[in-house]
Amino acid sequence: MPATSTHSGHDLDITSDAIDEVNVLKGKIWNDKSEFDETVDKSQFRDYESACDRVKNFYKEQHEKQTVAFNIKARVDFKTKKRARMGVWEAIELLNTLIDESDPDTSISQIDHLLQTAEAIRADEKPEWMQVAGLVHDLGKLLLLFGSEGQWDVVGDTFVVGCKFSDKNIYPETFKSNPDSHDAIYSTEYGIYKPNCGLDNVMLSWGHDEYLYNVLKDQSYLPAEALAMIRYHSFYPWHREGAYSHLTNEKDLSVLEAVKAFNPYDLYSKCDEAIDVDVLRPYYQGLIEKFFPPILDW
């Protein structure tokens, strides 16, 4: 016969509270407000009016070529083509010479940006899984090394295809040269979708977000919040400007919370100072071992 417990409910509450206090001291909740950026001048970021011609020309090309037909083809190619087998840190090192033509805020290599993002999350004592999300969130840019048609189908803000292009997108006037803008169905408010069908049921412009999400969703131990951060971090028309609410549903509210919690670290950690990769490598390789298998299919 099992022994009768002599511990009171009050004692249990005290112990539980003590454990909670320790957990708080060990790290902050993932959706706590970011603190690292309190002194950052945020007006200096995403200034597309003053962007150089490289950025403006990029978006013009992206907005003309991201059609429904192209997006269907890109998804078929993803499922039918083999690209590479390698570990996460090896993938990070492959990005070391890549510069994102769509980004007006920085000209540093991608490995520096990934580590800057992860380090900002770490400085705010956010959970390890969120640090890892920061570390890998742009790894989908490997598409540039895997036969993409250009940068226009890899980087830049994402948007919904298959319905009317939102005027809250960057340089919305450039969509007039996209053939879908003149299609009888694709040019309507809902296009091929139903009201409030949810983001899981719409097609975002193909790029590094969607690609990496599909690579990692079945090959990592990351929680749903981390996968949402990865999948939608470039969907600025939605998470920053409030566009496409006619397509979202209740589930997307929790997704939006995760993406907004991640965005300050992705955006405001950017600076042109190089980071010491050799010093940080051991720490992040340790985290990678916790959340990924040694080798992934890319």
Coordinates of C-alpha atoms in Angstrom, one line a residue, residues 11-289:
D11 CA 3.9 23.4 0.8
L12 CA 3.3 22.3 -2.8
D13 CA 2.4 25.8 -3.8
I14 CA 5.5 27.3 -2.2
T15 CA 7.7 24.7 -4.0
S16 CA 6.0 25.4 -7.3
D17 CA 6.4 29.1 -6.9
A18 CA 10.1 28.7 -6.0
I19 CA 10.6 26.6 -9.2
D20 CA 8.8 29.3 -11.3
E21 CA 11.1 31.9 -9.8
V22 CA 14.2 29.9 -10.8
N23 CA 12.8 29.5 -14.4
V24 CA 12.3 33.2 -14.7
L25 CA 15.8 33.9 -13.6
K26 CA 17.2 31.4 -16.1
G27 CA 15.5 33.2 -19.0
K28 CA 12.7 35.4 -20.2
I29 CA 9.5 34.3 -21.9
W30 CA 9.8 34.2 -25.7
N31 CA 7.1 36.9 -26.2
D32 CA 8.4 39.4 -23.6
K33 CA 9.1 42.8 -25.2
S34 CA 12.6 43.1 -26.7
E35 CA 15.0 45.2 -24.7
F36 CA 18.2 45.1 -26.7
D37 CA 16.8 47.7 -29.1
E38 CA 15.6 50.3 -26.6
T39 CA 18.3 52.8 -27.7
V40 CA 18.2 51.9 -31.4
D41 CA 17.0 54.7 -33.8
K42 CA 14.4 52.7 -35.6
S43 CA 13.7 55.4 -38.1
Q44 CA 16.9 54.4 -39.9
F45 CA 15.5 51.0 -40.9
R46 CA 13.3 50.0 -43.8
D47 CA 13.8 53.4 -45.5
Y48 CA 12.7 52.3 -48.9
E49 CA 12.2 55.8 -50.2
S50 CA 15.9 56.5 -49.9
A51 CA 17.0 53.0 -50.9
C52 CA 19.6 52.7 -53.6
D53 CA 18.8 51.7 -57.2
R54 CA 20.0 48.1 -56.4
V55 CA 17.1 47.7 -54.0
K56 CA 14.5 49.4 -56.2
N57 CA 15.4 47.4 -59.2
F58 CA 15.3 44.2 -57.2
Y59 CA 11.7 44.8 -56.1
K60 CA 10.6 45.8 -59.6
E61 CA 11.8 42.5 -61.0
Q62 CA 10.4 40.5 -58.0
H63 CA 6.9 42.1 -58.4
E64 CA 6.8 41.5 -62.1
K65 CA 7.9 37.8 -62.0
Q66 CA 6.2 36.4 -58.9
T67 CA 3.1 34.9 -60.5
V68 CA 0.8 32.1 -59.6
A69 CA 2.2 30.0 -62.4
F70 CA 5.8 30.5 -61.2
N71 CA 4.9 29.8 -57.6
I72 CA 3.2 26.5 -58.5
K73 CA 6.3 25.5 -60.5
A74 CA 8.7 26.5 -57.6
R75 CA 6.8 24.2 -55.2
V76 CA 6.8 21.3 -57.6
D77 CA 10.5 21.8 -58.1
F78 CA 11.1 21.8 -54.3
K79 CA 9.3 18.5 -53.9
T80 CA 11.0 16.7 -56.9
K81 CA 14.6 18.0 -56.9
K82 CA 17.5 16.9 -54.7
R83 CA 19.8 19.8 -53.7
A84 CA 22.2 18.8 -50.9
R85 CA 22.7 16.9 -47.7
M86 CA 24.6 18.7 -45.0
G87 CA 24.5 19.9 -41.4
V88 CA 23.2 23.2 -40.2
W89 CA 26.5 24.8 -39.4
E90 CA 27.9 23.8 -42.8
A91 CA 24.9 25.4 -44.4
I92 CA 25.5 28.6 -42.4
E93 CA 29.1 28.8 -43.7
L94 CA 27.9 28.5 -47.3
L95 CA 26.2 31.8 -46.9
N96 CA 29.4 33.7 -45.9
T97 CA 29.8 35.5 -49.3
L98 CA 26.1 36.2 -49.9
I99 CA 24.8 39.8 -49.8
D100 CA 21.0 40.4 -50.0
E101 CA 20.1 42.9 -52.8
S102 CA 16.7 43.5 -51.3
D103 CA 18.0 44.8 -47.9
P104 CA 18.5 48.6 -47.6
D105 CA 19.8 48.3 -44.0
T106 CA 23.0 46.3 -44.3
S107 CA 25.7 45.1 -46.7
I108 CA 27.4 42.5 -44.4
S109 CA 27.5 38.8 -45.1
Q110 CA 24.7 36.6 -44.1
I111 CA 26.6 34.7 -41.5
D112 CA 27.2 38.0 -39.7
H113 CA 23.5 38.8 -39.9
L114 CA 22.5 35.4 -38.6
L115 CA 24.8 35.6 -35.6
Q116 CA 23.8 39.3 -34.9
T117 CA 20.2 38.2 -34.8
A118 CA 20.8 35.2 -32.6
E119 CA 23.1 37.2 -30.2
A120 CA 20.4 39.9 -29.8
I121 CA 17.9 37.2 -28.8
R122 CA 20.5 35.7 -26.5
A123 CA 21.3 39.1 -24.9
D124 CA 17.6 39.4 -24.0
E125 CA 17.8 36.0 -22.4
K126 CA 15.1 34.5 -24.6
P127 CA 14.8 30.6 -24.9
E128 CA 17.4 28.6 -26.7
W129 CA 14.9 27.5 -29.4
M130 CA 14.3 31.2 -30.2
Q131 CA 18.1 31.8 -30.4
V132 CA 18.2 28.9 -32.9
A133 CA 15.4 30.4 -34.9
G134 CA 17.4 33.6 -35.1
L135 CA 20.5 31.7 -36.1
V136 CA 18.9 29.8 -39.0
H137 CA 16.0 32.1 -40.1
D138 CA 17.7 33.1 -43.4
L139 CA 19.3 29.8 -44.3
G140 CA 16.7 29.5 -47.1
K141 CA 18.8 31.9 -49.0
L142 CA 20.8 28.8 -49.9
L143 CA 18.4 28.7 -52.9
L144 CA 20.8 31.2 -54.5
L145 CA 23.3 28.4 -54.6
F146 CA 20.8 25.7 -55.6
G147 CA 19.7 27.0 -59.0
S148 CA 17.3 29.9 -58.3
E149 CA 16.4 32.2 -61.2
G150 CA 17.9 35.2 -59.5
Q151 CA 17.6 37.0 -56.2
W152 CA 13.9 37.9 -56.9
D153 CA 12.8 34.3 -56.2
V154 CA 14.8 34.1 -53.0
V155 CA 14.9 37.3 -50.9
G156 CA 12.7 40.4 -50.2
D157 CA 9.4 41.0 -48.6
T158 CA 6.8 38.3 -49.3
F159 CA 3.2 38.8 -50.3
V160 CA 0.2 36.7 -51.3
V161 CA -0.1 35.6 -54.9
G162 CA -3.5 34.4 -56.4
C163 CA -5.4 37.5 -55.3
K164 CA -5.2 41.3 -55.7
F165 CA -1.7 42.6 -54.7
S166 CA -2.0 44.8 -51.6
D167 CA -1.2 48.4 -51.8
K168 CA 0.7 48.0 -48.5
N169 CA 3.5 46.1 -50.3
I170 CA 6.8 47.9 -50.9
Y171 CA 6.6 49.9 -54.2
P172 CA 3.0 48.7 -55.0
E173 CA 3.0 50.5 -58.4
T174 CA 5.5 48.0 -59.8
F175 CA 2.9 45.2 -59.7
K176 CA 1.2 46.6 -62.7
S177 CA 3.7 44.7 -64.9
N178 CA 2.8 41.4 -63.3
P179 CA 0.4 39.5 -65.6
D180 CA -1.6 38.4 -62.6
S181 CA -2.6 42.0 -62.0
H182 CA -4.7 41.8 -65.2
D183 CA -6.1 38.3 -64.7
A184 CA -9.9 38.1 -64.2
I185 CA -9.6 36.0 -61.1
Y186 CA -6.2 36.7 -59.6
S187 CA -6.8 40.5 -59.6
T188 CA -9.9 40.3 -57.4
E189 CA -9.8 40.8 -53.6
Y190 CA -10.1 37.1 -52.7
G191 CA -8.9 35.7 -56.0
I192 CA -8.6 31.9 -55.7
Y193 CA -9.2 31.9 -51.9
K194 CA -12.1 32.0 -49.5
P195 CA -12.7 34.7 -46.9
N196 CA -10.7 34.0 -43.7
C197 CA -9.3 30.7 -45.1
G198 CA -6.1 31.1 -43.1
L199 CA -2.5 31.5 -44.1
D200 CA -1.9 27.8 -44.2
N201 CA -4.3 27.8 -47.2
V202 CA -2.8 30.7 -49.2
M203 CA 0.3 30.9 -51.4
L204 CA 3.0 33.4 -50.5
S205 CA 5.5 34.5 -53.0
W206 CA 8.2 31.8 -53.2
G207 CA 11.5 32.6 -51.5
H208 CA 13.8 31.7 -48.6
D209 CA 11.1 31.8 -45.9
E210 CA 8.8 29.3 -47.5
Y211 CA 11.7 27.1 -48.7
L212 CA 13.4 26.9 -45.3
Y213 CA 10.1 26.3 -43.5
N214 CA 9.5 23.3 -45.7
V215 CA 13.0 22.0 -45.1
L216 CA 12.8 22.3 -41.3
K217 CA 9.2 21.4 -40.5
D218 CA 9.9 17.7 -40.5
Q219 CA 13.7 17.8 -39.9
S220 CA 14.0 19.7 -36.6
Y221 CA 12.8 19.8 -33.0
L222 CA 11.8 23.4 -33.2
P223 CA 8.4 24.4 -31.7
A224 CA 5.6 25.8 -33.8
E225 CA 6.4 29.4 -32.7
A226 CA 9.9 29.1 -34.1
L227 CA 8.7 27.6 -37.4
A228 CA 6.2 30.5 -37.7
M229 CA 9.0 33.0 -37.1
I230 CA 11.0 31.4 -40.0
R231 CA 8.0 31.1 -42.4
Y232 CA 6.6 34.6 -42.0
H233 CA 9.5 36.9 -41.0
S234 CA 9.6 38.5 -44.4
F235 CA 5.8 38.9 -44.7
Y236 CA 6.0 42.5 -43.7
P237 CA 2.8 43.6 -45.5
W238 CA 0.9 41.4 -43.0
H239 CA 2.8 41.5 -39.7
R240 CA 3.9 45.2 -40.0
E241 CA 1.3 46.8 -42.2
G242 CA -1.9 44.8 -41.4
A243 CA -2.6 43.7 -45.0
Y244 CA -4.4 40.5 -46.0
S245 CA -6.6 40.4 -42.8
H246 CA -9.5 39.3 -45.0
L247 CA -7.6 36.0 -45.6
T248 CA -6.4 35.2 -42.0
N249 CA -8.2 33.2 -39.4
E250 CA -8.1 32.8 -35.6
K251 CA -5.1 30.5 -35.7
D252 CA -3.1 33.2 -37.4
L253 CA -3.4 35.5 -34.4
S254 CA -1.0 33.3 -32.4
V255 CA 1.2 33.0 -35.5
L256 CA 1.3 36.8 -35.7
E257 CA 2.3 37.1 -32.1
A258 CA 5.3 34.9 -32.7
V259 CA 6.4 36.8 -35.8
K260 CA 6.1 40.1 -34.1
A261 CA 8.1 38.9 -31.2
F262 CA 10.9 37.8 -33.6
N263 CA 10.9 40.9 -35.9
P264 CA 12.8 43.3 -33.7
Y265 CA 15.7 40.9 -33.5
D266 CA 15.8 40.3 -37.2
L267 CA 15.5 44.0 -38.1
Y268 CA 17.2 46.1 -35.5
S269 CA 20.2 43.9 -34.8
K270 CA 21.6 44.8 -38.2
C271 CA 24.8 46.7 -38.2
D272 CA 27.9 46.9 -40.4
E273 CA 30.3 45.7 -37.7
A274 CA 31.6 42.2 -38.4
I275 CA 31.1 39.6 -35.7
D276 CA 33.7 37.1 -34.3
V277 CA 32.5 33.9 -35.8
D278 CA 35.2 31.7 -34.2
V279 CA 34.4 32.8 -30.7
L280 CA 30.6 32.2 -31.1
R281 CA 30.8 28.9 -33.1
P282 CA 31.1 26.5 -30.2
Y283 CA 28.1 27.9 -28.4
Y284 CA 25.8 27.8 -31.4
Q285 CA 27.1 24.4 -32.6
G286 CA 26.0 23.1 -29.2
L287 CA 22.5 24.5 -29.7
I288 CA 22.3 23.1 -33.2
E289 CA 22.9 19.6 -31.8

